[in-house]
Coordinates of C-alpha atoms in Angstrom, one line a residue:
M1 CA 18.2 6.3 -5.2
A2 CA 17.6 10.0 -5.8
N3 CA 14.8 11.9 -7.3
A4 CA 15.1 13.7 -10.7
S5 CA 16.9 16.6 -9.0
G6 CA 19.5 14.3 -7.5
Q7 CA 18.1 14.5 -4.0
R8 CA 17.8 11.3 -1.9
L9 CA 14.2 10.9 -0.7
T10 CA 14.1 9.6 2.9
T11 CA 11.3 8.5 5.2
E12 CA 11.2 7.8 8.9
L13 CA 11.8 4.1 8.2
D14 CA 14.8 4.9 6.1
R15 CA 16.5 6.2 9.3
R16 CA 16.1 2.9 11.2
P17 CA 19.1 0.6 11.5
L18 CA 19.0 -2.0 8.7
M19 CA 19.5 -5.7 9.0
A20 CA 22.9 -6.8 7.6
G21 CA 22.3 -7.5 3.9
A22 CA 19.1 -5.6 3.6
E23 CA 20.7 -2.6 1.9
P24 CA 19.2 -1.4 -1.4
I25 CA 21.3 -2.4 -4.5
Y26 CA 22.1 0.3 -7.1
I27 CA 24.5 -0.2 -9.9
D28 CA 24.4 2.8 -12.3
Q29 CA 25.7 1.8 -15.8
G30 CA 24.6 1.0 -19.3
E31 CA 21.7 2.2 -21.4
A32 CA 18.9 0.0 -19.8
G33 CA 17.7 -0.4 -16.3
F34 CA 16.6 -3.5 -14.4
L35 CA 14.3 -2.9 -11.4
F36 CA 14.0 -5.8 -9.0
L37 CA 11.3 -5.8 -6.3
H38 CA 11.7 -8.2 -3.3
G39 CA 9.0 -10.2 -1.6
F40 CA 7.0 -9.8 1.6
T41 CA 9.4 -9.9 4.6
G42 CA 12.4 -10.1 2.3
S43 CA 15.0 -7.5 1.2
P44 CA 17.1 -6.6 -1.8
Y45 CA 19.4 -9.5 -0.8
E46 CA 17.0 -11.6 -2.9
A47 CA 18.2 -9.8 -6.0
R48 CA 21.9 -10.0 -5.2
D49 CA 22.7 -12.8 -7.7
L50 CA 20.5 -11.4 -10.4
A51 CA 21.9 -7.9 -9.8
N52 CA 25.5 -9.2 -10.3
Y53 CA 24.4 -11.2 -13.4
F54 CA 22.7 -8.3 -15.1
S55 CA 25.4 -5.7 -14.2
R56 CA 28.0 -8.0 -15.8
K57 CA 25.7 -7.9 -18.9
G58 CA 25.9 -4.1 -18.9
Y59 CA 22.5 -3.2 -17.3
A60 CA 21.9 -0.7 -14.5
V61 CA 20.3 -2.4 -11.5
W62 CA 18.0 -1.0 -8.8
A63 CA 16.7 -3.2 -6.0
P64 CA 15.0 -0.9 -3.5
L65 CA 14.1 -1.8 0.1
L66 CA 10.3 -1.6 0.3
P67 CA 8.6 0.1 3.3
G68 CA 8.5 -1.8 6.5
H69 CA 11.3 -4.3 5.4
G70 CA 14.9 -4.7 6.4
T71 CA 14.6 -3.3 9.9
S72 CA 12.3 -5.3 12.2
P73 CA 9.0 -7.2 11.8
E74 CA 7.2 -4.6 14.0
D75 CA 7.8 -2.0 11.2
L76 CA 5.4 -4.0 9.0
E77 CA 2.5 -3.6 11.4
N78 CA 1.5 -0.1 10.2
I79 CA 2.4 -0.4 6.5
A80 CA -0.5 -0.4 4.0
Y81 CA -0.1 -2.2 0.7
T82 CA -0.5 1.1 -1.0
E83 CA 2.9 2.2 0.4
W84 CA 4.5 -0.8 -1.4
L85 CA 2.7 0.2 -4.6
D86 CA 3.8 3.8 -4.3
A87 CA 7.4 2.8 -3.6
A88 CA 7.5 0.4 -6.5
E89 CA 6.0 3.0 -8.9
Q90 CA 8.4 5.7 -7.6
S91 CA 11.3 3.3 -8.2
Y92 CA 10.1 2.6 -11.7
M93 CA 9.7 6.3 -12.5
E94 CA 13.2 7.0 -11.2
M95 CA 14.6 4.3 -13.4
K96 CA 12.5 5.5 -16.4
A97 CA 13.9 9.0 -16.0
R98 CA 17.4 7.7 -16.2
Y99 CA 17.2 4.9 -18.8
P100 CA 15.2 4.6 -22.0
K101 CA 14.6 0.9 -21.4
V102 CA 13.4 -0.5 -18.1
Y103 CA 12.8 -4.1 -17.3
V104 CA 10.9 -4.9 -14.1
C105 CA 11.3 -8.1 -12.1
G106 CA 9.8 -9.2 -8.8
Q107 CA 9.7 -12.2 -6.5
S108 CA 6.5 -13.2 -4.7
M109 CA 4.9 -9.9 -3.5
G110 CA 7.5 -8.1 -5.6
G111 CA 6.2 -10.0 -8.6
A112 CA 2.7 -8.8 -7.9
L113 CA 4.1 -5.3 -7.7
A114 CA 6.0 -5.8 -11.0
L115 CA 2.7 -6.9 -12.7
H116 CA 1.0 -3.8 -11.3
I117 CA 3.7 -1.6 -12.7
A118 CA 3.5 -3.4 -16.1
A119 CA -0.3 -2.9 -16.2
N120 CA 0.0 0.8 -15.6
H121 CA 3.3 1.9 -17.2
P122 CA 5.2 1.2 -20.4
V123 CA 7.8 -1.4 -19.3
N124 CA 10.0 -3.1 -21.8
A125 CA 9.5 -6.5 -20.1
V126 CA 8.3 -7.9 -16.8
I127 CA 9.6 -11.0 -15.1
T128 CA 7.9 -12.6 -12.0
F129 CA 8.9 -15.4 -9.7
A130 CA 6.2 -16.9 -7.6
A131 CA 3.8 -13.9 -7.9
A132 CA 0.4 -14.5 -6.4
I133 CA -2.2 -13.7 -9.0
I134 CA -5.4 -14.9 -7.4
M135 CA -5.7 -16.0 -3.8
E136 CA -8.7 -18.2 -3.3
D137 CA -8.5 -19.9 0.1
W138 CA -11.4 -20.0 2.6
R139 CA -8.9 -19.5 5.4
L140 CA -8.2 -15.9 4.2
A141 CA -11.6 -14.9 5.6
L142 CA -10.3 -15.9 9.1
L143 CA -7.4 -13.4 9.0
P144 CA -9.1 -10.5 10.7
L145 CA -10.1 -12.8 13.6
A146 CA -6.6 -14.4 13.8
K147 CA -5.0 -10.9 13.9
K148 CA -6.9 -10.2 17.1
V149 CA -5.5 -13.4 18.7
L150 CA -2.0 -13.7 17.2
R151 CA 0.2 -10.7 16.8
Y152 CA 2.7 -12.5 14.6
Q153 CA 3.0 -15.6 12.4
H154 CA 6.4 -17.3 12.7
K155 CA 7.9 -18.8 9.6
S156 CA 8.4 -22.4 10.4
K157 CA 11.4 -23.0 8.1
G158 CA 12.7 -19.5 7.6
P159 CA 13.4 -18.1 4.1
D160 CA 12.6 -20.5 1.2
I161 CA 16.3 -20.8 0.1
R162 CA 17.9 -24.1 -0.7
S163 CA 21.5 -23.2 0.1
A164 CA 22.2 -23.3 3.9
E165 CA 24.9 -20.7 3.5
A166 CA 22.7 -18.3 1.5
K167 CA 19.8 -18.9 3.9
A168 CA 22.1 -17.9 6.8
R169 CA 23.0 -14.6 5.1
S170 CA 19.5 -13.8 3.9
A171 CA 18.1 -10.5 5.3
S172 CA 14.5 -11.4 5.8
Y173 CA 12.1 -11.6 8.8
S174 CA 11.5 -14.8 10.7
K175 CA 8.0 -13.7 11.5
Y176 CA 5.3 -11.3 10.1
P177 CA 2.2 -9.5 11.4

């Protein structure tokens, strides 16, 4: 997506080769915009079906690729959560500059980002799927120690997708820092 002047904003991570299917989704049409934010280790692929559905209903759709995603798990190592917040807010502001109505949706981490946007900006509606609101688990206190011993945590079952065909096409990481 471009800034208000029509210039595409790029970062160093934007220049990295993307995983197949991790490309941002942008469908420019209609009078209202639908912003979809993907989850941790995921990609805009998560929004593909919703993007098609809402575009058929006449909505513009923007599903950006969040920093550190869609390339390699190593790219997540030096990403701060504030970069995801900034990218999500920038995406919202770009949509708001183009469309009078903007609906924000997110899955998992993207859902938490969507709630953050809704708390700080005038959105028309917010939809979340599996957004973590409060994380109360004593094991979280062990994360700083575990990070010194384990560089990556591998996903035991891969993406949480029921369809084997869709799971095989999913552009998400199999491990995370």
